[in-house]
Every structure is written in C-alpha cells, then in structure tokens.
Short mmCIF file of C-alpha atoms in Angstrom, two decimals:
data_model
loop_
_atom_site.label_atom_id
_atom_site.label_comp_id
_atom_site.label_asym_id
_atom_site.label_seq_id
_atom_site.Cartn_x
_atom_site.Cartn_y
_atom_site.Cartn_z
CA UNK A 16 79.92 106.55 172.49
CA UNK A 17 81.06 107.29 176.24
CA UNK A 18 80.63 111.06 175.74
CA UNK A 19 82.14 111.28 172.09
CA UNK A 20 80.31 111.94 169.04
CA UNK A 21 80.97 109.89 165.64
CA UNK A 22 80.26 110.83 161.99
CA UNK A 23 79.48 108.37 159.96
CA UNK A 24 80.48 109.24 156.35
CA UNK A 25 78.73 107.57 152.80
CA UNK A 26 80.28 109.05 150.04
CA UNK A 27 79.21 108.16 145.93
CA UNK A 28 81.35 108.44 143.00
CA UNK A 29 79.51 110.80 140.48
CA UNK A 30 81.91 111.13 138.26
CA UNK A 31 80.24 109.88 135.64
CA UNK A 32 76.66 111.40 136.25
CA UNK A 33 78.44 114.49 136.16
CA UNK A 34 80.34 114.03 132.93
CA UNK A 35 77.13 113.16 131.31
CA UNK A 36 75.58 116.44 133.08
CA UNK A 37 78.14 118.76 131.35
CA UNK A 38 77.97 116.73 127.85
CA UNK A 39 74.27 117.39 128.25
CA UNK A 40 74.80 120.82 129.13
CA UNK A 41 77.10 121.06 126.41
CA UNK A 42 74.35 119.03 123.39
CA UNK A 43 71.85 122.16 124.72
CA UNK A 44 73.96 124.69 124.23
CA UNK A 45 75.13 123.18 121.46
CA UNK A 46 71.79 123.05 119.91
CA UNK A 47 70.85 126.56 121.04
CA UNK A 48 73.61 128.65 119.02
CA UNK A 49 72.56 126.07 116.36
CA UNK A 50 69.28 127.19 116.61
CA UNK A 51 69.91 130.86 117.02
CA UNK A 52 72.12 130.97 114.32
CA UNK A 53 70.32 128.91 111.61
CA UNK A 54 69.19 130.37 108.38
CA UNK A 55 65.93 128.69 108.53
CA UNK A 56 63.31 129.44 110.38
CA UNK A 57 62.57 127.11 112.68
CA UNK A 58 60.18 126.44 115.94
CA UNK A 59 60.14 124.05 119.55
CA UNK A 60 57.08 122.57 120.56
CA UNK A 61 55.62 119.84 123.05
CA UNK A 62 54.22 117.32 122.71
CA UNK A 63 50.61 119.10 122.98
CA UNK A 64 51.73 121.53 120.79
CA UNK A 65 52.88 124.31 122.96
CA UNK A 66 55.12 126.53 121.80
CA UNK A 67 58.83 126.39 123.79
CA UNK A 68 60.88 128.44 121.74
CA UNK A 69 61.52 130.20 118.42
CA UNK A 70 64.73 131.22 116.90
CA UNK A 71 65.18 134.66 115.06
CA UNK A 72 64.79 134.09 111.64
CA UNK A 73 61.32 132.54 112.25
CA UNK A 74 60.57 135.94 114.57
CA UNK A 75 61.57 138.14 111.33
CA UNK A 76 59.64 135.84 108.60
CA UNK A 77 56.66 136.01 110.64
CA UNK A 78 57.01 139.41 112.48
CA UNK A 79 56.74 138.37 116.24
CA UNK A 80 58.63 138.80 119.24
CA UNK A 81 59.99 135.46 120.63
CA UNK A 82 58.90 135.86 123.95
CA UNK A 83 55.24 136.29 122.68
CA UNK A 84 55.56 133.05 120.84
CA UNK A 85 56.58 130.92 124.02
CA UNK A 86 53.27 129.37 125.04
CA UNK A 87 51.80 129.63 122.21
CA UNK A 88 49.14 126.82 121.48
CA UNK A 89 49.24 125.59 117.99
CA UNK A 90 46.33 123.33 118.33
CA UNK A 91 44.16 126.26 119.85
CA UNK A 92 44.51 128.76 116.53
CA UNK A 93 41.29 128.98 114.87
CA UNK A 94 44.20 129.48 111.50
CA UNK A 95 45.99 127.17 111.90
CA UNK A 96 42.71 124.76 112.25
CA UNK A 97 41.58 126.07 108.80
CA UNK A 98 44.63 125.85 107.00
CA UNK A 99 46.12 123.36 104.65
CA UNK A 100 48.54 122.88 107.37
CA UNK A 101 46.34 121.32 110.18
CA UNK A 102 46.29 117.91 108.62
CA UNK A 103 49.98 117.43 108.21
CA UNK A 104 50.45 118.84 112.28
CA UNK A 105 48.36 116.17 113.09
CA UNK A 106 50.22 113.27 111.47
CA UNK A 107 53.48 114.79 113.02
CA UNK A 108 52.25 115.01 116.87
CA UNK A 109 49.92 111.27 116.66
CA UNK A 110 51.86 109.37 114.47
CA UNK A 111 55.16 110.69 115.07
CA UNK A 112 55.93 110.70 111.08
CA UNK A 113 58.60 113.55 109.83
CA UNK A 114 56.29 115.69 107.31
CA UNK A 115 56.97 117.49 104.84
CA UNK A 116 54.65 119.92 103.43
CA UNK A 117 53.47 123.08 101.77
CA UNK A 118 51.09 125.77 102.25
CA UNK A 119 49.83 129.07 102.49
CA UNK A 120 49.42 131.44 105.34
CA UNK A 121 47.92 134.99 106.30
CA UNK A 122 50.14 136.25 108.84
CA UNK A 123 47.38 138.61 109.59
CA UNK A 124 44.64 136.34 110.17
CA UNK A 125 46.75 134.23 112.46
CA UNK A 126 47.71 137.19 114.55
CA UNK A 127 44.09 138.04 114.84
CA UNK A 128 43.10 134.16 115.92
CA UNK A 129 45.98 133.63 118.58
CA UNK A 130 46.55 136.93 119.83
CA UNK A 131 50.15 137.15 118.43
CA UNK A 132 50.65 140.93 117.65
CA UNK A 133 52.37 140.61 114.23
CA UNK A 134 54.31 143.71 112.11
CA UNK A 135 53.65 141.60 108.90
CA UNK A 136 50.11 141.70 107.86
CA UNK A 137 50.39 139.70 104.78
CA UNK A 138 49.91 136.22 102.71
CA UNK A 139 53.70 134.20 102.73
CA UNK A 140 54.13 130.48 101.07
CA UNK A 141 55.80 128.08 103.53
CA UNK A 142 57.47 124.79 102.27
CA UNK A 143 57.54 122.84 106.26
CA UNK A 144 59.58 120.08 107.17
CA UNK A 145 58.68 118.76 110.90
CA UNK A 146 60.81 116.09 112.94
CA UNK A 147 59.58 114.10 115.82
CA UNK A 148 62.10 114.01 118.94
CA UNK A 149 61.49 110.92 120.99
CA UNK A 150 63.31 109.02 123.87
CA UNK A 151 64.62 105.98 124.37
CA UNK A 152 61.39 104.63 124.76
CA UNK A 153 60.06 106.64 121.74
CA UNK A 154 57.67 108.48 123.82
CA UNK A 155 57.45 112.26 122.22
CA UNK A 156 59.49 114.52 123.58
CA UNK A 157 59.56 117.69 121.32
CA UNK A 158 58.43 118.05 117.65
CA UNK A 159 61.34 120.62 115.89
CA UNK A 160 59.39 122.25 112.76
CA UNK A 161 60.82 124.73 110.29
CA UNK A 162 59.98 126.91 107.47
CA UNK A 163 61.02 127.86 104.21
CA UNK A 164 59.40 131.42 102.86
CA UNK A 165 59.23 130.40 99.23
CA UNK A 166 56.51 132.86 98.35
CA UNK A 167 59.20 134.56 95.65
CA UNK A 168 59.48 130.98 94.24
CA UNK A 169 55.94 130.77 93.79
CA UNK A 170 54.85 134.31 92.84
CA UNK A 171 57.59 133.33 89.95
CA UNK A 172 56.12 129.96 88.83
CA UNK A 173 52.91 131.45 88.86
CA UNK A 174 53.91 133.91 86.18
CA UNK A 175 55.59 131.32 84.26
CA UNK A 176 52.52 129.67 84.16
CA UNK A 177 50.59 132.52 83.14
CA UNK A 178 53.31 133.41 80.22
CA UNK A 179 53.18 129.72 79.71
CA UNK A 180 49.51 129.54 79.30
CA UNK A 181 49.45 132.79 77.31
CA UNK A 182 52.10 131.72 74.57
CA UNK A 183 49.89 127.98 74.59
CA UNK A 184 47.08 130.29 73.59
CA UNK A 185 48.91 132.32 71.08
CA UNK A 186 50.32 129.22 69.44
CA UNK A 187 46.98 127.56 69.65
CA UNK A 188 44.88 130.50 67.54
CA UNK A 189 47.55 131.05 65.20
CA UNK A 190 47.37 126.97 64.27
CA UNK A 191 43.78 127.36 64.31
CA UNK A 192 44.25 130.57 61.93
CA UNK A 193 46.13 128.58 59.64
CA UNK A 194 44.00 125.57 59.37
CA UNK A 195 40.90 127.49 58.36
CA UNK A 196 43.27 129.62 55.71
CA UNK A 197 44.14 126.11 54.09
CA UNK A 198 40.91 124.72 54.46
CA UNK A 199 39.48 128.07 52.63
CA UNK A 200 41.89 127.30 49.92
CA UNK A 201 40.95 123.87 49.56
CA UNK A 202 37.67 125.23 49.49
CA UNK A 203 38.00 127.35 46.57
CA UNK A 204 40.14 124.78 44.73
CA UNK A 205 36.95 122.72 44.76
CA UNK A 206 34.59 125.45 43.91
CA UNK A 207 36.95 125.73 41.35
CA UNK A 208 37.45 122.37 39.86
CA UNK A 209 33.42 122.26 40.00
CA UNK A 210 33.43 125.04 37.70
CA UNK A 211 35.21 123.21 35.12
CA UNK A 212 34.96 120.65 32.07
CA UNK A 213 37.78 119.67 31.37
CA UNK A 214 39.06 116.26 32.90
CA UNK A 215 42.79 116.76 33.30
CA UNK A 216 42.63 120.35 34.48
CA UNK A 217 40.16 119.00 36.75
CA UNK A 218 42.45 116.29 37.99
CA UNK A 219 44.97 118.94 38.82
CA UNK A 220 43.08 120.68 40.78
CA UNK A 221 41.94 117.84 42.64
CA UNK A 222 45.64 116.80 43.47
CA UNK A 223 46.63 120.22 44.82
CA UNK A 224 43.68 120.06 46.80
CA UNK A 225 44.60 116.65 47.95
CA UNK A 226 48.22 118.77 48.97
CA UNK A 227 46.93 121.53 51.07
CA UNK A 228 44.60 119.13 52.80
CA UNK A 229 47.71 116.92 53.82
CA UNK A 230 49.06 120.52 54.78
CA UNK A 231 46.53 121.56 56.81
CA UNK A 232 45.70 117.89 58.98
CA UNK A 233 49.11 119.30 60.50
CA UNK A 234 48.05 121.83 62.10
CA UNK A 235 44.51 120.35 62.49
CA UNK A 236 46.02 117.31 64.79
CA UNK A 237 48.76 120.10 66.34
CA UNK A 238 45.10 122.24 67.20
CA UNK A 239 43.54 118.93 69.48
CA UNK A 240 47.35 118.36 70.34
CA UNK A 241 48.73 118.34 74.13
CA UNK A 242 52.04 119.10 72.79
CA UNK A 243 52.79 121.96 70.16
CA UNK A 244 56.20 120.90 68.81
CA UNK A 245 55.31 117.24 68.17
CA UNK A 246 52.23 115.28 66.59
CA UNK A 247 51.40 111.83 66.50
CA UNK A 248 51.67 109.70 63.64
CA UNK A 249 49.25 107.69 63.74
CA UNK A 250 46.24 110.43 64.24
CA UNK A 251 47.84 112.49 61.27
CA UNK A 252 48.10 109.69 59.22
CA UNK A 253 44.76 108.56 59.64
CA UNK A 254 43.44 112.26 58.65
CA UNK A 255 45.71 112.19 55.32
CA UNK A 256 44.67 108.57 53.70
CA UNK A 257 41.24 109.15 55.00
CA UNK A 258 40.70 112.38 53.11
CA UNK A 259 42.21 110.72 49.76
CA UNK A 260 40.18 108.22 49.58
CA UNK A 261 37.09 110.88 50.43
CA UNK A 262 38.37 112.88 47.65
CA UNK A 263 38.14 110.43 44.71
CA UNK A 264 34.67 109.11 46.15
CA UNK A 265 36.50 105.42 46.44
CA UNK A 266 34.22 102.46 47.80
CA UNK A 267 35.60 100.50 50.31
CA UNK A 268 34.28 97.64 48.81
CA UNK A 269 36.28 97.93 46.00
CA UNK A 270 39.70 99.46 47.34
CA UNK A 271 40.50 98.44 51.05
CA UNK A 272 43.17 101.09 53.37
CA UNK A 273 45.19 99.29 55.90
CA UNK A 274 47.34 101.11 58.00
CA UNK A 275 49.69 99.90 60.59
CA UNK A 276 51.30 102.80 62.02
CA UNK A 277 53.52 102.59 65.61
CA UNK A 278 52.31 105.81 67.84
CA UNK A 279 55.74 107.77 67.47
CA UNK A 280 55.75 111.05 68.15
CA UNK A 281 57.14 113.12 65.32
CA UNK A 282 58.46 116.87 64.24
CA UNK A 283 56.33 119.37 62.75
CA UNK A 284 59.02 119.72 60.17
CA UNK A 285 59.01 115.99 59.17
CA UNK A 286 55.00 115.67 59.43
CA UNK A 287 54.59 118.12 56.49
CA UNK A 288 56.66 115.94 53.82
CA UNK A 289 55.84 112.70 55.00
CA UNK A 290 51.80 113.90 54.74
CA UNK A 291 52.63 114.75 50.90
CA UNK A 292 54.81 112.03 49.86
CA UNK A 293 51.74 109.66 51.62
CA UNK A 294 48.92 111.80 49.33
CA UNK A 295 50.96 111.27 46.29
CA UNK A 296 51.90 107.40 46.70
CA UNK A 297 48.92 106.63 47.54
CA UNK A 298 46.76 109.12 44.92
CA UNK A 299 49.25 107.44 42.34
CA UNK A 300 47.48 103.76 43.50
CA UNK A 301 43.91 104.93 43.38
CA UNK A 302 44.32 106.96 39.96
CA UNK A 303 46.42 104.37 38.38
CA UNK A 304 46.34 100.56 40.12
CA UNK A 305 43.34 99.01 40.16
CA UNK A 306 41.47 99.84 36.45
CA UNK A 307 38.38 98.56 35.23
CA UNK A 308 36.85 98.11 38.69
CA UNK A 309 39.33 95.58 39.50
CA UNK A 310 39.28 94.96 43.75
CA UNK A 311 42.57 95.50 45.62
CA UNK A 312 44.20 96.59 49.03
CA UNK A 313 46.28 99.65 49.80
CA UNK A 314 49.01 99.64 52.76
CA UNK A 315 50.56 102.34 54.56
CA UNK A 316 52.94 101.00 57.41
CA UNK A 317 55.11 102.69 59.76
CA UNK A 318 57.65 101.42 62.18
CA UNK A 319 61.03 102.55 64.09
CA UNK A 320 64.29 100.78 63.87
CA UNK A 321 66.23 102.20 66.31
CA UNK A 322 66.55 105.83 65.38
CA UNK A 323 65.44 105.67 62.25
CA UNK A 324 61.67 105.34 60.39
CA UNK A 325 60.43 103.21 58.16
CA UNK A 326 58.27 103.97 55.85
CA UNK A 327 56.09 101.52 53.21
CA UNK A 328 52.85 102.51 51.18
CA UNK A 329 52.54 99.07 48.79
CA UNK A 330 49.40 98.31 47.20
CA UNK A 331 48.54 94.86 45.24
CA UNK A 332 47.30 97.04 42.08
CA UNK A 333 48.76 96.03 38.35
CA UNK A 334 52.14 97.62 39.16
CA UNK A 335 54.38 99.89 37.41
CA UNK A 336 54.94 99.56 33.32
CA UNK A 337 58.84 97.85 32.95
CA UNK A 338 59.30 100.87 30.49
CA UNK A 339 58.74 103.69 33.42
CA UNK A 340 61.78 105.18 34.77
CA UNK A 341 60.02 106.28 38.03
CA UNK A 342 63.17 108.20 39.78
CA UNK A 343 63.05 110.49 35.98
CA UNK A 344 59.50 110.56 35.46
CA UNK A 345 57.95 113.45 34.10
CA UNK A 346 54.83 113.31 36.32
CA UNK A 347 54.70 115.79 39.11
CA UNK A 348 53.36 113.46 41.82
CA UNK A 349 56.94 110.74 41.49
CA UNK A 350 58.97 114.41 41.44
CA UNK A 351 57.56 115.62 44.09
CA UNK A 352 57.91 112.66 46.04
CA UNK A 353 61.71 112.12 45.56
CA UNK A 354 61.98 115.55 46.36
CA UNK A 355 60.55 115.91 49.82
CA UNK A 356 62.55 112.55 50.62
CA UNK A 357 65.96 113.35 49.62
CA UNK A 358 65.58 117.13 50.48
CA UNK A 359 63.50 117.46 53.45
CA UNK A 360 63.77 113.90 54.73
CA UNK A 361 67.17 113.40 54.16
CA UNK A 362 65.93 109.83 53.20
CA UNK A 363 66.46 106.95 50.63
CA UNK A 364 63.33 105.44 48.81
CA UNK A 365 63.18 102.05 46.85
CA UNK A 366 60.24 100.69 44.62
CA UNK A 367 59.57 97.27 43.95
CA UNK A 368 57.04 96.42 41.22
CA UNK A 369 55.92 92.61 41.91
CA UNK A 370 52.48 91.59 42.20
CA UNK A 371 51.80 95.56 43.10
CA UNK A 372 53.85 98.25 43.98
CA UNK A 373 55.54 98.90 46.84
CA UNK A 374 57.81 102.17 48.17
CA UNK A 375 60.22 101.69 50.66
CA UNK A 376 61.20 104.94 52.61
CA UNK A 377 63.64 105.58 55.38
CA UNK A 378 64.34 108.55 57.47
CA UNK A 379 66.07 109.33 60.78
CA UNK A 380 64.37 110.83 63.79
CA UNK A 381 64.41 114.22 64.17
CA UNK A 382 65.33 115.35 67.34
#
C-alpha cells in the first residue's frame, strides 16, 4: 500500500495433531519391537492378502528371508489354495472373524508354488490364530496372523496313539485268549458230565460249568467292550442268567427271568464275584424252588444308592426249610456265596424266606 509491502500472517495451532502424530509414531514403534521381539511367529497382511511384513521367528520356522516375504500374495499360492488352511483365510479376510486353526504344511511345496526360496524343505504342523484389524468404521485394515510349530506335539501324540492302539490290541487278544481257554474248559466239563451216569456227580459238574461260564462272560463282554477296565452290568448280567437257564434246559413257560438292572459301569474285579454269587442264587432257585413242575418267576435287580449297589435275586419258589441255617450250610453253592460277598465284595447279604426267597446284597463302588 503506497509503495510498502504487507504480509499477511494465518497461523494454526497443531498442537494436538502433532501430539497424536508422535503417540502414533510411538503405538508403531511400539508394535514393531513387539513384533520383532515376539516368540511367536507371526505375519502382516492387507487386506487382499499381501504380505507387509514378517518378524524373525516366522523367517527361522519357515526358512525365508523377510524381505522376500514382503509382497508376497497369499491368495495367489497354488499351496496355500490346496491346503487345509485356505478355508479358514477366507473366513478371516470376508468375514472379518478371528480364526483359529490347525494344519499341515510342506515348506517345500510352498516354496516351489510362490517362488519363496526356502532352507527348510520339510512337512511342519501349525496351530494359527488370525486377528482382523479394522478402523473406526470397521473397514479392514490389516489381518495380524501367527503360528505355532507344534509338529513335536503332534509327532508325540501320534506315538501315543500308536502305543495306545498297540497295548488296546494286546489287551484285546489276551481277553480273547482267555475266553476261548474257559470256554474250552467248559467244553470239556460237558463232554465230561456227558460221559457219566451218575446224577449227583453229574450235577457237579454242571455247576462248575455254570462257574467258569460266569467267568468267562467277563472277558467275553470286556472283548465287544469300548473300555478295558470297566464292563457294563447290565450286558454281563444278561450273559450270566441267560446261560443258567440254557444250562438246565428250563422252559420259559414254566420259570420266567426278570431282570431290572441300572446300566452302571462296574470293575473287572467286582464283575467276577458278583457273576458267581448271581449263578449260584439263582442255580439254587431253579434246582430247588419250583418242584413238581410248579410255575414261578425269578428276579435279579440292580440299583445304586449313592455309592453303594444293591443287589436282590428273589424268586416266588417254596422258600427255604425253617430248619436250614443258610449262613452255616454245608452246601457249596450258600459257601461260596457268603464268601465272595464278605471277602471280595466287602458286602453284607440278608435272606428273607416269605412267599419265596429273596437275597439282599450290598456293596460299595469300586473306584
């Protein structure tokens, strides 16, 4: 103005645009030592699925140099396509979902279909975990993935498997093994008691018979068994009362078997005298309750009260003579049974003789 020249001045406070600069500046470098120094091995990539950077402990898993990785197109490897890992990539980038996945990968092969020069030709187990980074307006920004080499974890399991699946087998043929020994005995305690006249000697050999059999539907349900340390109930008790009743030729029509018998899971150890002490009750019934072709019904129930079993076998026979003293009687069968209760069982049985007969046992659970 009149020869003189005037500045005009506009100046802007940027403090703040600054302050968030340098906190920005600070979150990336931040999240670059983070990065560089993390024990996992861990990748950058676009939202296309470019590679933008690597850190070093996914160069050494996977035997690449990290400037050879920048640029790298995920989406473009003819591996990566084939792999069980394309799927997951997918739902990461489209959907934006954190994944977390396993799978396999030949280092080799993906060198070979991306061009990646690679110093570890070889098969390594990944477990993946991926996270979505979006903005404000949840528009994807990067997708952070990382990788876990568990291939030692899974060469182990695999060989527990295999030991796992060899011992199975072992177990499995040696209760096989034993079931055919005891049905061979069986066998020639039959042959045996075919051979002979007399009537009690061949009633003897008919209840040992009746023993191994209960014996031997252990390891007969154990051999069609999922698990080898337990058996179920119900299946092995079905096995027992049916052969009895096969044994002495009975006619359903004239003796009926009920059983009511809870699926619980039992011990090898407790399924051998609770098969016996079953065989003997309920030989005792057929042998001895319903004479002269008298009709009648045979029970065998079996519940839990809280950890411990009950037991009944009760049939509506003639019932006991008032002069027996079953706990001392002489007969092998009532020995036998107290026996595997009180000794093996570490039980309590009571008999009631009205309108029938009817043994109570109880046991605890053995865990």
């Amino acid at each position: 103005d009149q020869g003189k020249t005037l500045l005009y001045s506009i100046i802007h406070d940027i403090s703040k645009r600054k302050q968030n600069e340098n906190k920005l500046k600070e979150s990336e470098e931040f999240f670059s030592q983070m990065l560089e120094q993390s024990i996992v091995s861990t990748q950058l990539l676009d939202p296309d699925g470019t590679c933008v950077r690597v850190n070093p402990k996914f160069c050494g898993l996977f035997g690449v140099e990290s400037q050879n990785m920048v640029g790298y197109k995920i989406f473009e490897d003819e591996a990566i396509k084939e792999s069980d890992a394309y799927e997951p990539l997918l739902d990461v980038f489209n959907n934006k979902n954190s994944r977390r996945w396993r799978n396999s990968f030949d280092i080799s092969l993906a060198s070979e279909s991306s061009g990646v020069k690679t110093t570890k030709p070889e098969r390594v187990y990944l477990e993946n975990l991926s996270y979505p980074i979006l903005d404000q307006e949840g528009n994807l920004q990067k997708v952070l993935i990382q990788h876990n080499d568990i291939t030692e974890q899974k060469q182990s399991e695999e060989q527990i498997k295999a030991s796992l699946k060899e011992k199975e087998t072992l177990i499995d043929e040696i209760h096989h093994r034993v079931k055919n020994n005891i049905a061979i005995i069986a066998s020639l305690l039959k042959m045996q008691s075919n051979s002979i006249e007399d009537p009690q000697i061949k009633e003897v050999l008919k209840e040992s018979q009746n023993r191994v059999y209960a014996m031997s539907a252990v390891h007969e349900t154990l051999h069609g068994s999922d698990n080898l340390s337990q058996i179920d109930l119900k299946t092995y008790l079905s096995k027992v009362t049916t052969s009895i009743f096969q044994t002495y030729s009975i006619n359903p029509d004239k003796v009926k078997l009920n059983i009511s018998v809870e699926e619980i899971p039992i011990s090898i150890d407790q399924a051998n005298p609770i098969g016996l002490v079953i065989n003997e009750l309920i030989s005792n019934s057929l042998k001895y309750a319903f004479p002269d072709e008298r009709k009648g019904e045979i029970t065998v129930s079996m519940k839990k009260l809280n950890k411990e079993l009950e037991l009944t076998i009760m049939d509506d026979g003639i019932g006991m003579p008032d002069e027996l003293d079953w706990k001392n009687a002489k007969s092998l069968g009532l020995k036998l049974v107290r026996a595997l209760v009180e000794n093996q069982l570490d039980g309590s049985i009571d008999m009631e003789s009205n309108n029938g007969t009817k043994f109570t046992i109880k046991f605890n659970i053995e865990t």
